[in-house]
XYZ file of C-alpha atoms in Angstrom:
301
model
C 31.552 -5.453 -53.938
C 28.547 -3.194 -53.587
C 26.648 -5.942 -51.754
C 29.584 -6.480 -49.390
C 29.770 -2.730 -48.708
C 26.050 -2.585 -47.942
C 26.371 -5.579 -45.613
C 29.394 -4.011 -43.886
C 27.618 -0.646 -43.563
C 24.542 -2.389 -42.154
C 26.620 -4.188 -39.534
C 28.359 -0.957 -38.510
C 25.000 0.831 -38.318
C 23.556 -1.954 -36.169
C 26.595 -1.880 -33.876
C 26.352 1.888 -33.559
C 22.643 1.623 -32.805
C 23.278 -0.930 -30.070
C 26.023 1.239 -28.612
C 23.754 4.288 -28.719
C 20.975 2.454 -26.878
C 23.491 1.255 -24.353
C 24.766 4.782 -23.851
C 21.240 6.071 -23.344
C 20.546 3.422 -20.696
C 23.978 3.544 -19.069
C 23.011 6.297 -16.647
C 19.952 6.764 -14.502
C 20.790 10.464 -14.184
C 19.326 12.862 -16.752
C 21.787 13.984 -19.404
C 23.685 17.078 -18.286
C 22.038 17.113 -14.856
C 24.042 18.390 -11.892
C 23.491 18.092 -8.167
C 21.755 21.272 -7.007
C 21.634 22.780 -3.540
C 17.957 23.378 -2.712
C 18.397 24.774 0.796
C 20.859 24.683 3.676
C 21.534 26.190 7.094
C 19.811 23.457 9.095
C 21.330 21.325 11.849
C 20.850 17.820 10.442
C 18.413 16.975 7.653
C 16.622 13.623 7.428
C 13.528 11.724 6.401
C 12.532 13.127 2.978
C 9.080 12.082 1.746
C 7.033 13.331 -1.200
C 3.285 13.822 -1.350
C 1.253 13.120 -4.491
C 1.792 16.661 -5.711
C 5.545 16.138 -5.566
C 6.233 18.469 -2.634
C 9.029 17.090 -0.466
C 8.842 17.139 3.322
C 11.999 16.585 5.363
C 13.107 16.957 8.956
C 15.658 18.960 10.892
C 15.593 16.695 13.909
C 17.937 18.572 16.274
C 15.819 21.705 15.740
C 12.574 19.695 16.032
C 11.139 20.877 12.701
C 9.526 19.438 9.614
C 10.291 21.461 6.476
C 8.446 21.527 3.173
C 9.852 22.058 -0.301
C 7.059 23.378 -2.532
C 7.350 22.391 -6.200
C 5.189 25.290 -7.366
C 7.201 28.034 -5.678
C 10.557 26.213 -5.660
C 11.016 27.270 -2.048
C 11.359 25.746 1.411
C 9.298 26.732 4.438
C 8.630 25.390 7.920
C 5.678 23.015 7.870
C 5.664 22.199 11.570
C 7.627 23.047 14.702
C 7.533 20.852 17.772
C 7.233 17.676 15.700
C 8.226 15.115 18.329
C 11.814 15.136 17.057
C 10.587 13.572 13.839
C 13.105 11.581 11.842
C 11.874 9.284 9.065
C 8.707 10.332 7.208
C 6.304 8.659 4.771
C 2.907 9.582 3.344
C -0.010 7.182 3.707
C -2.719 6.690 1.091
C -4.917 9.347 2.697
C -2.278 12.062 2.466
C -1.339 11.971 6.145
C 2.319 12.301 7.041
C 3.486 9.382 9.190
C 6.541 10.254 11.280
C 9.043 8.399 13.422
C 9.034 10.705 16.442
C 11.638 9.501 18.898
C 11.279 12.265 21.490
C 8.742 10.048 23.262
C 9.492 6.857 21.275
C 6.394 7.207 19.088
C 5.065 6.648 15.623
C 2.686 9.528 14.869
C 0.229 10.538 12.167
C 0.112 14.199 11.109
C -2.903 15.341 9.102
C -2.741 18.056 6.449
C -4.044 20.560 9.022
C -1.320 19.407 11.445
C -3.444 17.430 13.869
C -1.227 14.831 15.538
C -2.298 11.320 16.557
C -0.066 8.766 18.268
C -0.289 5.444 16.433
C 1.981 3.470 18.729
C 4.514 4.185 21.491
C 5.500 0.802 22.908
C 6.098 -2.852 22.240
C 4.426 -5.178 24.738
C 4.422 -2.418 27.338
C 8.080 -1.409 26.931
C 9.237 1.907 25.471
C 10.516 1.638 21.921
C 14.197 2.365 21.333
C 13.510 5.311 19.045
C 11.528 4.834 15.820
C 13.852 5.799 12.985
C 12.574 4.991 9.522
C 9.475 3.478 7.929
C 7.809 2.231 4.779
C 4.069 1.943 4.146
C 2.689 -0.805 1.939
C -0.171 -0.194 -0.482
C -2.662 -1.765 1.948
C -1.598 0.657 4.702
C 0.602 -1.722 6.695
C 3.580 0.079 8.237
C 7.092 -1.363 8.502
C 9.250 0.336 11.105
C 12.897 0.200 12.169
C 13.689 0.860 15.825
C 17.439 1.227 16.464
C 18.837 2.781 19.621
C 20.688 6.082 19.275
C 21.172 7.889 22.565
C 19.545 11.319 22.326
C 20.563 14.367 24.401
C 16.902 15.198 25.058
C 16.132 11.845 26.742
C 16.084 11.225 30.483
C 17.099 7.599 29.983
C 20.631 6.455 29.206
C 19.914 2.852 28.163
C 17.195 1.055 26.183
C 14.183 -0.680 27.689
C 14.325 -3.398 25.031
C 17.102 -5.949 24.724
C 17.364 -5.827 20.940
C 17.049 -3.331 18.114
C 14.100 -4.519 16.091
C 11.987 -4.229 12.984
C 8.216 -4.073 13.508
C 4.984 -4.238 11.547
C 1.830 -2.254 12.302
C -1.065 -3.918 10.510
C -3.819 -1.742 9.006
C -6.228 -0.709 11.756
C -4.054 -2.147 14.527
C -2.674 -0.261 17.540
C -0.046 -2.812 18.533
C 3.195 -3.795 16.876
C 4.277 -7.193 15.630
C 7.994 -7.950 15.791
C 9.369 -9.054 12.427
C 13.119 -9.159 13.055
C 15.297 -9.029 16.166
C 18.526 -10.447 14.726
C 19.958 -7.254 13.218
C 22.677 -5.244 14.949
C 21.195 -1.822 14.184
C 18.395 -1.692 11.600
C 17.930 1.686 9.980
C 16.935 2.325 6.341
C 13.878 0.477 5.058
C 11.922 0.425 1.792
C 9.573 -1.959 0.016
C 8.702 -2.655 -3.594
C 5.406 -1.233 -4.912
C 3.989 -4.723 -5.533
C 4.328 -5.388 -1.802
C 6.388 -8.523 -2.310
C 9.906 -7.482 -1.258
C 11.234 -5.466 1.670
C 14.779 -4.113 1.967
C 16.232 -3.442 5.419
C 19.655 -1.938 6.069
C 21.676 -3.041 9.090
C 23.772 0.092 9.256
C 26.095 -0.991 12.062
C 26.815 -4.377 10.485
C 27.276 -2.747 7.053
C 24.784 -5.006 5.303
C 21.463 -4.646 3.504
C 19.027 -7.563 3.282
C 16.023 -8.377 1.168
C 12.976 -10.197 2.558
C 9.893 -11.753 1.049
C 6.689 -10.166 2.352
C 3.886 -12.628 3.136
C 0.181 -11.938 2.639
C -0.219 -11.314 6.387
C 2.646 -8.777 6.339
C 5.212 -11.122 7.827
C 8.742 -11.565 6.519
C 10.645 -14.613 5.296
C 13.575 -15.561 3.076
C 16.120 -13.155 4.580
C 18.825 -12.743 1.920
C 21.978 -10.641 1.909
C 21.504 -8.099 -0.876
C 24.691 -6.030 -0.616
C 27.628 -5.730 1.783
C 26.751 -2.134 2.593
C 24.557 -0.575 5.233
C 22.452 2.520 4.787
C 20.874 5.362 6.719
C 17.916 5.849 4.375
C 16.840 4.189 1.133
C 14.515 4.508 -1.831
C 13.631 2.662 -5.044
C 13.044 3.832 -8.602
C 10.597 2.485 -11.165
C 13.275 0.191 -12.633
C 13.705 -1.550 -9.288
C 17.072 0.041 -8.499
C 17.862 0.488 -4.805
C 19.421 3.752 -3.585
C 21.633 3.511 -0.495
C 22.963 6.468 1.482
C 25.992 7.262 3.633
C 28.899 8.136 1.356
C 26.820 10.042 -1.166
C 24.219 7.835 -2.836
C 25.090 4.391 -4.186
C 22.662 2.710 -6.567
C 22.267 -1.045 -7.063
C 20.172 -2.894 -9.610
C 17.796 -5.747 -8.745
C 20.694 -8.209 -8.772
C 22.685 -6.275 -6.175
C 25.161 -4.943 -8.758
C 26.349 -1.362 -8.306
C 25.334 0.736 -11.298
C 25.945 4.269 -10.052
C 27.534 6.357 -7.322
C 26.269 9.894 -6.859
C 28.846 11.916 -4.895
C 27.571 14.497 -2.431
C 30.100 16.961 -1.030
C 29.075 16.457 2.586
C 30.437 14.347 5.433
C 27.286 12.214 5.496
C 24.289 11.608 3.270
C 21.351 10.632 5.449
C 18.381 9.907 3.228
C 16.871 10.103 -0.224
C 13.526 10.098 -2.050
C 11.955 10.942 -5.399
C 9.718 13.978 -5.785
C 8.973 16.942 -8.010
C 6.034 17.401 -10.383
C 6.861 14.332 -12.442
C 8.435 12.250 -9.695
C 11.669 12.342 -11.650
C 13.822 14.390 -9.285
C 15.955 12.783 -6.615
C 15.984 14.716 -3.338
C 18.877 14.081 -0.956
C 19.226 15.110 2.683
C 22.857 15.523 3.713
C 24.141 17.153 6.906
C 22.677 20.698 6.996
C 21.240 20.699 3.486
C 18.724 19.440 0.935
C 19.937 18.671 -2.598
C 18.185 17.681 -5.818
C 19.217 15.874 -8.983
C 17.190 15.453 -12.184
C 16.903 11.783 -13.137
C 16.036 9.612 -16.132
C 14.019 7.314 -13.850
C 11.062 7.983 -11.580
C 10.078 7.146 -8.053
C 7.912 4.066 -7.580
C 4.758 6.018 -6.706
C 4.694 7.816 -10.078
């Protein structure tokens, strides 16, 4: 009887332990964490990107500003005004801020002292549609989405290019290579830290695809990942993909939804990890920047 009781107690303990581990891993959000408003009062926030310190830079495109959230002071200030109508942002390995600046259809590099250099402004002599979002591989290669959204500050009323494309700017190059021209309206883009997989969202067709990245930077093996488009995207260190639009929806490596993070705004534009430990999710939504403490980290931490 005693032996049976010990066996029964052991089984119950094991079951409880398994359930406890499952509970601990069931959420990627830190226990008790709530979505916090960091700052608001902007026109439309976009393009969050974190530097190695964990400061988060984001854009207010209609007001032509890049803002900076400082992790040390827990405050937001204007980093740059007159930023080419910057949209998507990403830091390169040298600490420069690379920006999709669609005022003049450019991809630009902004140094820490705010010197601006145009990296590219055309494809085969034609104006780009309007660089929107980007991802930079470890070797410095830049992947760029170029959808067409008519802007009130443009003189033109139609695109120069026939399609809305995805491009690659090889390290050291000053000309783009077209990677994809079969998407309706490519927008969000992010790659895995090992440089092997690229995710591209076709926001208008409400689909997100995965691609295999070749050694020369090219793409192959286009595969439907989820039946959902996205404005901006990021990855965590478990390989989960974060998609924006209606709040933030998170999918695991298999394309299974594991979390939805509601944001009380009409539209959630973009998302990234930042903070001192890379374990805070920063979300741009309408006129505001939000943060949420996580149990996972961004892929650069």
